[in-house]
Structures are given as structure tokens and as C-alpha cells.
Amino acid sequence: MTKKQKKMLYRILAAAVLFLAAKLIPLPMLVSAALYFAAYLTVGCDILRKAWKGICNRQVFDENFLMAVATVGAIALALYERSGDYSEAVAVMLFYQIGELFQSYAVGKSRRSITALMDIRPDYANIERDGKLEQVDPDDVAVGTVITVQPGEKIPIDGEIVEGLASIDESAITGESAPVIREAGGDKSSVTGGTKVLSDRILVKVTARPGESFLDRMIALVEGSSRQKTPNEIALTILLAGFTLVFVIVCATLKPFADYVGANITVAAFISLFVCLIPTTIGGLLSAIGIAGMDRALRANVITKSGKAVETAGDIDTLLLDKTGTITIGNRKATKFYPVNGVSPKDFLRLCVLSSAADETPEGKSIVELGREQGFRFSQTDLVGVHMVKFTAETKCSGVDMPDGTRIRKGASEAIRAIVRKAGNGFSPEVEKIVRTISENGGTPLVVSENEQIKGVIELQDIIKTGIRERFERLRRMGVKTVMVTGDNPLTAKYIAEKAGVDDFIAEARPEDKLEYIRREQQSGKLVAMMGDGTNDAPALAQADVGVAMNSGTQAAKEAGNMVDLDNDPTKLIEIVEIGKQLLMTRGTLTTFSIANDVAKYFAIVPALFIASIPSLGALNVMHLHSPESAILSAVIFNAIIIPLLIPLALRGVAYKPIGASALLRRNLFIYGLGGLIAPFIGIKLIDMLISVLF
């Protein structure tokens, strides 16, 4: 809980104590009034301040302004009547602030994301001075300084390797579990602060100024992110604000009219009018609807941080998905063996598996697994006397030396090319063609040699999750555009995008590119959902209207998103969208019921109040209630009964059926619109009949 939230909680508790003291303890009128005023100001000072600010900025239709008008109006009326009872105004403000406290937990999302990002940063950097390593603050390291990073240590700041070669764990940044190789020279020398060195000692030349590193930019992007209100939320707010304003004006003008015609309307009657006529039914159910949506999402193995996020998902237009770990499984896997002419598939299969026996990487294990599936198995006894050549970042290959002197190697094409050329051999056009074809298809070729002779090529591919193409097609039918985001080159990205069945892709994407795409879509009035698992996805997850983080991803990604998918299913948004549509329907139908309900109450309360003074209002007195007092009491009782009765519907939700928007609208208007008009007439009349008998 933040300091702001604690402060709000203390205000609520203090106001509650003052309110209960004034309400329950027999005190002189002036003392109880002073306690009510103290409670009101304690809990409502922030609302009154915001309302005044809205007036100064000509924003007079927001909820803070309307709440201030209603409560101040009730207090003014009580002062005018000299009743000394200000409990209604204080109670309304108190419960409103309790709701604000619960909502405030969503405000600190970006800050929590920043905290997660900060946790990745190393605490020190190693600088060699006088032959000894000295630990210094990374913020004190200037551009151009050479730092030393030992195995098991984090790279403190962005830079380039100037000496050495090592396997780097970038999972804290990218969300990908497979280590990558970084080495001095070439285009693979760049390293990122926060990543971890696994294998070898390296020297890194710092290239980023303090405050301008990758992590620093991530933090800045998260800080600058902002979410949109949903169109439905805006429309509903405007609608309820309009009706509330109308009802406030009605209640405010009733007193002069009553005085003019000689009707006696008490403070209790006016408070009852506020309670019954201002659209409160839906307000009492908003939290229930949101909780229900979060519960249904949880049953779908999705943790949501707010009901608003689920509702927003029902209206999204565009979905961005990170490729690795989201669309694809994550680690590349062996998919096919390509023996060259003259080599039997069985012999080549044996060479592939044996060359991977000493390879502990996920790719090496996948080769052994694929070989087992195709019928070649080996036991530890088969490896007796065999010399294992383990995979290293320096050699980029692995293999075995058999007892009879046979040398089997498997590795990157350039590594094997160097080995065979050193022996006076080379790549045949056939091998070159296989390597090129695999690369063009978005795969990674691994070449296998025996005694420095090329025997074939192994294809590694990003494995697209099963059934994903069909699920993307379903999203397309729901009107959701899918966009794949990847750091791959455009050729590879296009191949995977076509294979996965997405509508569009962003290749060689940087965090700024994701944000730019989301903001461009949002500026055109569209709602955007983002799914990702890496720290580099955090800014986009924070900016998107719906941010779904994979549970297998980094902490920063999970903090930035407003949902976490426990199943790591990139198409889980299908279920989330359906739940969101159900929430939208539930909120819309209950709003219709609430407004119809409040309109119907006019015919119960207003005619009963004035019929004695204005007999011509008898035409509106269709309910013929017993008395003005029983009418007010009946309406208040009905209002208290109807909300609990509607809670099960809010929790269960209105049934979602893909029958078309027009058909759904007609059905819901008939059931809940007409029902909202009829139910108060029947309910209030029955309650009035009971009250007239008992009292």
C-alpha cells in the first residue's frame, strides 16, 4: 500500500469514527452537527478540491463535481430546515471514498513496473586498476570505459565486447530462455545491461551514458505510458452524468415549487429522492460486475488486475503479440534432417544424434529427441571410449571422437565450413543450396561433418504453437486484427507470420516501434491489446489498453500488464474477448434497467408528494399509493431490495450468444428495458399495500 493509499485509508477510518459518534451517541445538536461536518471534511476534502479544480477548468460534469453538488446540496437543505441531521451527505461521501480507495490500487501500475525494471540493474561494475578489479557504481562509469565481467555476473551497462567470447543469458530482458553467443568484433558484440554472463570472462567497452541505457529507456517509456478510457466507459459516464444532472436539477427545484403550492416536503423526503431517483442501481452493481468478470477470467486461467481491463478486452480492435515464447514455443527445435547425395538417411541420422550427445543446449537436446522419434537410440554404454567435444561459444560446434578415430562434428555453417576448408575440403553447391533454403524459410541450418567431410544439414525452426492458425482465424472473425512483433529480419518475420496466420507483422522491432504502432492505432480511435513476455515488452504492455503478460515471462512484463496468462497461450485473448463482451452486455443491460427503474419511480414519488396540493397531477398518479409518506418509504425499500436481487445477474452475467448486435440489442431492451419499467410499478405497489396494512 502506497503512502497516498494509507493516507486515504486513515481519512476514511477517522471519518467513520466521527460519523458513528454523531449517529449513535446522544449529543446536543450543535455537537453532532460539528462531528458530521468534521467527518464530511475529513473524507471529502480531496473530492471538494477536485470539484473546484474542475469548475476552474470548466469540467463540471465529472463524478467529483456531481458528488460535491449532491452532498453539499443535502447539507445546505438540512441547514435550511435546521434539522441537524447531515448523516446522508456524510454517508454518501464516505462510501464514495471507499470506492476510490479500491480503485487507487490500479494507479501505481507503472511505478511497480519501474521497480521491477530497477531490480534487474546490477549494483556494481568491475574496473581493472593496477592489476586489480575495483567495484564502482555503474552510474559513475563513463562512455569508453572498459569493464570486466566475470562468469555468473551481470553486465552493468550497455556496451560492446572488445575482448573475449561468452554465452549470455538475456532472459531478464527478452524473456527468451535460450542463451545467445556474443563475441568481440562483428555484429554480435553488443551486450545489454542487466543480462548475465554464463560461460567466459569478457571485457566490455561502455557505449551508453548514465541514464541512457536500454533499461533506463525502458523505465522512461513505462513512465510515459498512459491508458485510454474505453469508448463504452466514456459513453456510460456521459449518459449517467446527464441523467444525474437532470435528477439533481429536479430535486433542487422541488423545494421552491413545494413552497409555492404549499406542499410540505421534509429533508428526509429530499434525501430519499436523491437516493431513489439519481441512477444508483447500476452504481451499486459496478463493482459486482467487475468482480464477476475477473472471476470468469480467473476460471480461464487469466489473472486480471481490474475488471475494467476485462471489459476493455471486449471492445479491442488490434492485438499485438510477441513472437518468441508467445507465438512460438521459445527455443528452436530440430525439425528435419537433410543428408547429402550418397549418404543414407539412416547413417546421417546416426551422425546427427552422436554429434549432439555432448550438446546440452535446448537445440542439441531437440536433435537427440527427433532422432529418437525417427528410430535411432543410444545408451551410455554406446559412448564408452568416446571422447565428447562439448559445445562452446568459441567453437560454435559439438561432436564426438569415436574409439576408431572417426571425428563427427555438428555446428553453425560458418564453423563447420572453417573445419572442412582447413582439411582441404569445402561446401558442395548442394549443401550451399540447403543452407540457403533453410535460412530463407526462417530456420537455422546446422551442418554435420564426418572426418571433415560434409554429410548433411539439420534444420532448426521456431516451433509455432499447435492450433494457433485456427485460433487467429477465429479472432479475425471476431473483428480483431493480429500483429506479430519480432526482432527477426523481414524475410524470416514474413515467413513465420504467414505460417502462423497473423494479419500483419513488425520486423526488427525495437520497444519504441511497438509503442509507436500502439499509439498510432489508439490515435485513430482503436483499442489495442498487447501480449508479451519480456522486459522489452513492458512499455508496450503498459501503453496498451489491454496488456496480457505471459506467466513464463519476466517480472517487469507481468507488472506492466493488467492481465497475466497462466497458460502462456497467445490466443487466450479469444476467451478474454468473449468474457469482455459479456461484461459489456451486462453493464449495458443493467444500465438500461437502472434508468428505466429510476424513471418509473417518478410515478411513485413525485405525484404522491404533490397530489394533495396540485390535484391535476392525479392523472400521473397511476399507482394510487396510500400516502406521500408510504410512497417515499415504499420507493426506498424497493430500491434497497432490487439491488441485492440484481447482484446474482451481475455476477453471472448476461448470456453471450453470437447472434448479431441488433438481435442482442432487441432482446436485452425487451427484457431489461421493459422489465425495468414494469418491476418498480409492481414492487412499489405491493410494498405500499403492505405498509398501509401494517402502519
PDB file of C-alpha atoms in Angstrom, residues 360-546:
ATOM      1  CA  GLU A 360      23.496 -29.682 -23.566  1.00  0.00           C
ATOM      2  CA  THR A 361      21.724 -26.757 -25.242  1.00  0.00           C
ATOM      3  CA  PRO A 362      17.957 -26.985 -25.901  1.00  0.00           C
ATOM      4  CA  GLU A 363      18.718 -27.211 -29.626  1.00  0.00           C
ATOM      5  CA  GLY A 364      21.070 -30.154 -29.086  1.00  0.00           C
ATOM      6  CA  LYS A 365      18.552 -31.987 -26.950  1.00  0.00           C
ATOM      7  CA  SER A 366      15.875 -31.453 -29.615  1.00  0.00           C
ATOM      8  CA  ILE A 367      18.138 -33.138 -32.202  1.00  0.00           C
ATOM      9  CA  VAL A 368      18.534 -36.179 -29.944  1.00  0.00           C
ATOM     10  CA  GLU A 369      14.775 -36.232 -29.371  1.00  0.00           C
ATOM     11  CA  LEU A 370      13.987 -36.007 -33.101  1.00  0.00           C
ATOM     12  CA  GLY A 371      16.479 -38.815 -33.792  1.00  0.00           C
ATOM     13  CA  ARG A 372      14.786 -40.971 -31.155  1.00  0.00           C
ATOM     14  CA  GLU A 373      11.414 -40.326 -32.789  1.00  0.00           C
ATOM     15  CA  GLN A 374      12.848 -41.448 -36.145  1.00  0.00           C
ATOM     16  CA  GLY A 375      14.202 -44.689 -34.720  1.00  0.00           C
ATOM     17  CA  PHE A 376      17.767 -44.093 -33.564  1.00  0.00           C
ATOM     18  CA  ARG A 377      18.510 -44.614 -29.898  1.00  0.00           C
ATOM     19  CA  PHE A 378      21.746 -44.894 -27.980  1.00  0.00           C
ATOM     20  CA  SER A 379      22.655 -45.711 -24.403  1.00  0.00           C
ATOM     21  CA  GLN A 380      25.554 -44.666 -22.234  1.00  0.00           C
ATOM     22  CA  THR A 381      27.260 -47.978 -22.954  1.00  0.00           C
ATOM     23  CA  ASP A 382      27.416 -46.973 -26.640  1.00  0.00           C
ATOM     24  CA  LEU A 383      29.506 -43.983 -25.604  1.00  0.00           C
ATOM     25  CA  VAL A 384      32.189 -45.946 -23.735  1.00  0.00           C
ATOM     26  CA  GLY A 385      35.590 -44.859 -25.013  1.00  0.00           C
ATOM     27  CA  VAL A 386      34.061 -41.959 -26.939  1.00  0.00           C
ATOM     28  CA  HIS A 387      35.663 -38.527 -26.467  1.00  0.00           C
ATOM     29  CA  MET A 388      32.995 -35.834 -26.065  1.00  0.00           C
ATOM     30  CA  VAL A 389      33.570 -32.479 -27.712  1.00  0.00           C
ATOM     31  CA  LYS A 390      31.166 -30.206 -25.887  1.00  0.00           C
ATOM     32  CA  PHE A 391      29.554 -27.177 -27.406  1.00  0.00           C
ATOM     33  CA  THR A 392      31.270 -23.898 -26.568  1.00  0.00           C
ATOM     34  CA  ALA A 393      30.652 -20.333 -27.568  1.00  0.00           C
ATOM     35  CA  GLU A 394      34.121 -20.172 -29.114  1.00  0.00           C
ATOM     36  CA  THR A 395      33.885 -23.192 -31.390  1.00  0.00           C
ATOM     37  CA  LYS A 396      30.125 -22.977 -32.088  1.00  0.00           C
ATOM     38  CA  CYS A 397      30.062 -26.717 -32.617  1.00  0.00           C
ATOM     39  CA  SER A 398      29.928 -30.016 -30.772  1.00  0.00           C
ATOM     40  CA  GLY A 399      30.693 -33.614 -31.586  1.00  0.00           C
ATOM     41  CA  VAL A 400      32.444 -36.840 -30.661  1.00  0.00           C
ATOM     42  CA  ASP A 401      35.701 -38.592 -31.407  1.00  0.00           C
ATOM     43  CA  MET A 402      34.973 -42.312 -31.751  1.00  0.00           C
ATOM     44  CA  PRO A 403      37.353 -45.024 -30.482  1.00  0.00           C
ATOM     45  CA  ASP A 404      38.239 -45.937 -34.098  1.00  0.00           C
ATOM     46  CA  GLY A 405      39.362 -42.328 -34.757  1.00  0.00           C
ATOM     47  CA  THR A 406      36.248 -41.155 -36.564  1.00  0.00           C
ATOM     48  CA  ARG A 407      35.579 -37.432 -35.945  1.00  0.00           C
ATOM     49  CA  ILE A 408      31.927 -36.312 -36.042  1.00  0.00           C
ATOM     50  CA  ARG A 409      31.086 -32.624 -35.754  1.00  0.00           C
ATOM     51  CA  LYS A 410      27.887 -30.561 -35.844  1.00  0.00           C
ATOM     52  CA  GLY A 411      27.589 -26.791 -35.677  1.00  0.00           C
ATOM     53  CA  ALA A 412      26.934 -23.488 -37.345  1.00  0.00           C
ATOM     54  CA  SER A 413      27.602 -23.445 -41.067  1.00  0.00           C
ATOM     55  CA  GLU A 414      30.492 -20.979 -40.795  1.00  0.00           C
ATOM     56  CA  ALA A 415      32.151 -23.054 -38.028  1.00  0.00           C
ATOM     57  CA  ILE A 416      31.949 -26.339 -39.966  1.00  0.00           C
ATOM     58  CA  ARG A 417      32.963 -24.534 -43.138  1.00  0.00           C
ATOM     59  CA  ALA A 418      36.188 -23.456 -41.419  1.00  0.00           C
ATOM     60  CA  ILE A 419      36.863 -27.022 -40.220  1.00  0.00           C
ATOM     61  CA  VAL A 420      36.396 -28.689 -43.622  1.00  0.00           C
ATOM     62  CA  ARG A 421      38.302 -25.985 -45.518  1.00  0.00           C
ATOM     63  CA  LYS A 422      41.238 -26.362 -43.148  1.00  0.00           C
ATOM     64  CA  ALA A 423      41.329 -30.021 -44.173  1.00  0.00           C
ATOM     65  CA  GLY A 424      41.283 -29.045 -47.854  1.00  0.00           C
ATOM     66  CA  ASN A 425      37.620 -29.764 -48.441  1.00  0.00           C
ATOM     67  CA  GLY A 426      34.659 -27.436 -48.982  1.00  0.00           C
ATOM     68  CA  PHE A 427      30.937 -26.976 -49.325  1.00  0.00           C
ATOM     69  CA  SER A 428      29.306 -28.516 -52.355  1.00  0.00           C
ATOM     70  CA  PRO A 429      26.640 -26.496 -54.264  1.00  0.00           C
ATOM     71  CA  GLU A 430      24.092 -28.956 -52.884  1.00  0.00           C
ATOM     72  CA  VAL A 431      24.986 -28.085 -49.282  1.00  0.00           C
ATOM     73  CA  GLU A 432      25.050 -24.366 -50.060  1.00  0.00           C
ATOM     74  CA  LYS A 433      21.558 -24.629 -51.552  1.00  0.00           C
ATOM     75  CA  ILE A 434      20.201 -26.491 -48.487  1.00  0.00           C
ATOM     76  CA  VAL A 435      21.702 -23.921 -46.106  1.00  0.00           C
ATOM     77  CA  ARG A 436      20.284 -21.018 -48.128  1.00  0.00           C
ATOM     78  CA  THR A 437      16.820 -22.588 -48.411  1.00  0.00           C
ATOM     79  CA  ILE A 438      16.595 -23.220 -44.659  1.00  0.00           C
ATOM     80  CA  SER A 439      17.665 -19.655 -43.948  1.00  0.00           C
ATOM     81  CA  GLU A 440      15.106 -18.224 -46.368  1.00  0.00           C
ATOM     82  CA  ASN A 441      12.391 -20.249 -44.672  1.00  0.00           C
ATOM     83  CA  GLY A 442      13.123 -18.640 -41.327  1.00  0.00           C
ATOM     84  CA  GLY A 443      15.170 -21.547 -39.971  1.00  0.00           C
ATOM     85  CA  THR A 444      18.684 -22.110 -38.688  1.00  0.00           C
ATOM     86  CA  PRO A 445      20.926 -24.601 -40.542  1.00  0.00           C
ATOM     87  CA  LEU A 446      23.403 -26.791 -38.620  1.00  0.00           C
ATOM     88  CA  VAL A 447      25.923 -28.620 -40.769  1.00  0.00           C
ATOM     89  CA  VAL A 448      27.175 -32.136 -39.883  1.00  0.00           C
ATOM     90  CA  SER A 449      30.579 -33.474 -40.918  1.00  0.00           C
ATOM     91  CA  GLU A 450      32.410 -36.796 -40.576  1.00  0.00           C
ATOM     92  CA  ASN A 451      36.172 -36.761 -40.834  1.00  0.00           C
ATOM     93  CA  GLU A 452      35.958 -33.211 -42.269  1.00  0.00           C
ATOM     94  CA  GLN A 453      33.541 -34.330 -44.989  1.00  0.00           C
ATOM     95  CA  ILE A 454      30.053 -32.721 -45.165  1.00  0.00           C
ATOM     96  CA  LYS A 455      27.354 -35.344 -44.627  1.00  0.00           C
ATOM     97  CA  GLY A 456      24.227 -33.188 -44.414  1.00  0.00           C
ATOM     98  CA  VAL A 457      22.330 -30.374 -42.740  1.00  0.00           C
ATOM     99  CA  ILE A 458      19.991 -30.211 -39.754  1.00  0.00           C
ATOM    100  CA  GLU A 459      17.127 -27.719 -39.868  1.00  0.00           C
ATOM    101  CA  LEU A 460      16.183 -25.834 -36.694  1.00  0.00           C
ATOM    102  CA  GLN A 461      12.920 -23.939 -36.689  1.00  0.00           C
ATOM    103  CA  ASP A 462      10.896 -21.748 -34.404  1.00  0.00           C
ATOM    104  CA  ILE A 463       8.070 -24.073 -33.439  1.00  0.00           C
ATOM    105  CA  ILE A 464       4.703 -22.408 -33.777  1.00  0.00           C
ATOM    106  CA  LYS A 465       2.289 -23.454 -31.065  1.00  0.00           C
ATOM    107  CA  THR A 466      -0.255 -26.083 -32.054  1.00  0.00           C
ATOM    108  CA  GLY A 467      -3.596 -24.908 -33.439  1.00  0.00           C
ATOM    109  CA  ILE A 468      -2.605 -21.256 -33.399  1.00  0.00           C
ATOM    110  CA  ARG A 469      -3.524 -20.586 -37.034  1.00  0.00           C
ATOM    111  CA  GLU A 470      -7.128 -21.685 -36.463  1.00  0.00           C
ATOM    112  CA  ARG A 471      -7.408 -19.558 -33.343  1.00  0.00           C
ATOM    113  CA  PHE A 472      -6.084 -16.494 -35.155  1.00  0.00           C
ATOM    114  CA  GLU A 473      -8.743 -17.104 -37.783  1.00  0.00           C
ATOM    115  CA  ARG A 474     -11.349 -17.103 -35.023  1.00  0.00           C
ATOM    116  CA  LEU A 475     -10.013 -13.775 -33.741  1.00  0.00           C
ATOM    117  CA  ARG A 476     -10.240 -12.434 -37.285  1.00  0.00           C
ATOM    118  CA  ARG A 477     -13.923 -13.418 -37.452  1.00  0.00           C
ATOM    119  CA  MET A 478     -14.446 -11.555 -34.166  1.00  0.00           C
ATOM    120  CA  GLY A 479     -13.071  -8.431 -35.829  1.00  0.00           C
ATOM    121  CA  VAL A 480      -9.664  -8.442 -34.107  1.00  0.00           C
ATOM    122  CA  LYS A 481      -6.572  -7.660 -36.204  1.00  0.00           C
ATOM    123  CA  THR A 482      -3.491  -9.678 -35.153  1.00  0.00           C
ATOM    124  CA  VAL A 483       0.015  -8.231 -35.471  1.00  0.00           C
ATOM    125  CA  MET A 484       3.200 -10.229 -34.758  1.00  0.00           C
ATOM    126  CA  VAL A 485       6.124  -8.313 -33.246  1.00  0.00           C
ATOM    127  CA  THR A 486       9.625  -9.736 -33.638  1.00  0.00           C
ATOM    128  CA  GLY A 487      13.259  -8.747 -33.809  1.00  0.00           C
ATOM    129  CA  ASP A 488      13.825 -11.083 -36.768  1.00  0.00           C
ATOM    130  CA  ASN A 489      14.680  -9.798 -40.212  1.00  0.00           C
ATOM    131  CA  PRO A 490      11.721  -9.037 -42.511  1.00  0.00           C
ATOM    132  CA  LEU A 491      12.182 -12.203 -44.567  1.00  0.00           C
ATOM    133  CA  THR A 492      12.068 -14.509 -41.559  1.00  0.00           C
ATOM    134  CA  ALA A 493       9.293 -12.478 -39.954  1.00  0.00           C
ATOM    135  CA  LYS A 494       7.176 -12.696 -43.114  1.00  0.00           C
ATOM    136  CA  TYR A 495       7.615 -16.459 -43.293  1.00  0.00           C
ATOM    137  CA  ILE A 496       6.599 -17.006 -39.648  1.00  0.00           C
ATOM    138  CA  ALA A 497       3.718 -14.521 -39.946  1.00  0.00           C
ATOM    139  CA  GLU A 498       2.298 -16.365 -42.949  1.00  0.00           C
ATOM    140  CA  LYS A 499       2.761 -19.711 -41.255  1.00  0.00           C
ATOM    141  CA  ALA A 500       1.121 -18.561 -38.026  1.00  0.00           C
ATOM    142  CA  GLY A 501      -1.736 -16.838 -39.857  1.00  0.00           C
ATOM    143  CA  VAL A 502      -1.422 -13.324 -38.396  1.00  0.00           C
ATOM    144  CA  ASP A 503      -2.724 -10.307 -40.316  1.00  0.00           C
ATOM    145  CA  ASP A 504       0.421  -8.159 -40.087  1.00  0.00           C
ATOM    146  CA  PHE A 505       3.910  -8.118 -38.566  1.00  0.00           C
ATOM    147  CA  ILE A 506       6.538  -5.688 -37.287  1.00  0.00           C
ATOM    148  CA  ALA A 507      10.059  -6.906 -38.110  1.00  0.00           C
ATOM    149  CA  GLU A 508      13.298  -5.846 -36.424  1.00  0.00           C
ATOM    150  CA  ALA A 509      11.131  -4.237 -33.798  1.00  0.00           C
ATOM    151  CA  ARG A 510      12.508  -2.050 -31.046  1.00  0.00           C
ATOM    152  CA  PRO A 511      10.497  -1.109 -27.954  1.00  0.00           C
ATOM    153  CA  GLU A 512       9.938   2.319 -29.485  1.00  0.00           C
ATOM    154  CA  ASP A 513       8.470   0.702 -32.605  1.00  0.00           C
ATOM    155  CA  LYS A 514       5.920  -1.211 -30.568  1.00  0.00           C
ATOM    156  CA  LEU A 515       4.907   1.912 -28.694  1.00  0.00           C
ATOM    157  CA  GLU A 516       4.658   3.929 -31.905  1.00  0.00           C
ATOM    158  CA  TYR A 517       2.411   1.312 -33.506  1.00  0.00           C
ATOM    159  CA  ILE A 518       0.137   1.162 -30.438  1.00  0.00           C
ATOM    160  CA  ARG A 519      -0.123   4.942 -30.180  1.00  0.00           C
ATOM    161  CA  ARG A 520      -0.859   5.233 -33.904  1.00  0.00           C
ATOM    162  CA  GLU A 521      -3.705   2.746 -33.571  1.00  0.00           C
ATOM    163  CA  GLN A 522      -5.029   4.479 -30.450  1.00  0.00           C
ATOM    164  CA  GLN A 523      -4.951   7.885 -32.115  1.00  0.00           C
ATOM    165  CA  SER A 524      -7.188   6.510 -34.852  1.00  0.00           C
ATOM    166  CA  GLY A 525      -9.743   5.568 -32.192  1.00  0.00           C
ATOM    167  CA  LYS A 526      -8.895   1.882 -31.898  1.00  0.00           C
ATOM    168  CA  LEU A 527      -8.383  -0.144 -28.746  1.00  0.00           C
ATOM    169  CA  VAL A 528      -5.167  -2.171 -28.659  1.00  0.00           C
ATOM    170  CA  ALA A 529      -4.228  -5.323 -26.769  1.00  0.00           C
ATOM    171  CA  MET A 530      -0.608  -6.381 -26.343  1.00  0.00           C
ATOM    172  CA  MET A 531       0.690  -9.801 -25.384  1.00  0.00           C
ATOM    173  CA  GLY A 532       4.322 -10.314 -24.427  1.00  0.00           C
ATOM    174  CA  ASP A 533       6.725 -11.935 -22.001  1.00  0.00           C
ATOM    175  CA  GLY A 534       9.946  -9.894 -21.973  1.00  0.00           C
ATOM    176  CA  THR A 535      11.174  -6.802 -20.192  1.00  0.00           C
ATOM    177  CA  ASN A 536      11.451  -5.111 -23.574  1.00  0.00           C
ATOM    178  CA  ASP A 537       7.688  -5.663 -23.911  1.00  0.00           C
ATOM    179  CA  ALA A 538       6.935  -3.801 -20.651  1.00  0.00           C
ATOM    180  CA  PRO A 539       6.466  -0.306 -22.133  1.00  0.00           C
ATOM    181  CA  ALA A 540       4.119  -1.609 -24.825  1.00  0.00           C
ATOM    182  CA  LEU A 541       2.196  -3.671 -22.266  1.00  0.00           C
ATOM    183  CA  ALA A 542       1.798  -0.559 -20.121  1.00  0.00           C
ATOM    184  CA  GLN A 543       0.694   1.605 -23.058  1.00  0.00           C
ATOM    185  CA  ALA A 544      -1.812  -0.870 -24.498  1.00  0.00           C
ATOM    186  CA  ASP A 545      -5.428  -0.706 -23.395  1.00  0.00           C
ATOM    187  CA  VAL A 546      -5.201  -4.405 -22.539  1.00  0.00           C
TER     188      VAL A 546
END
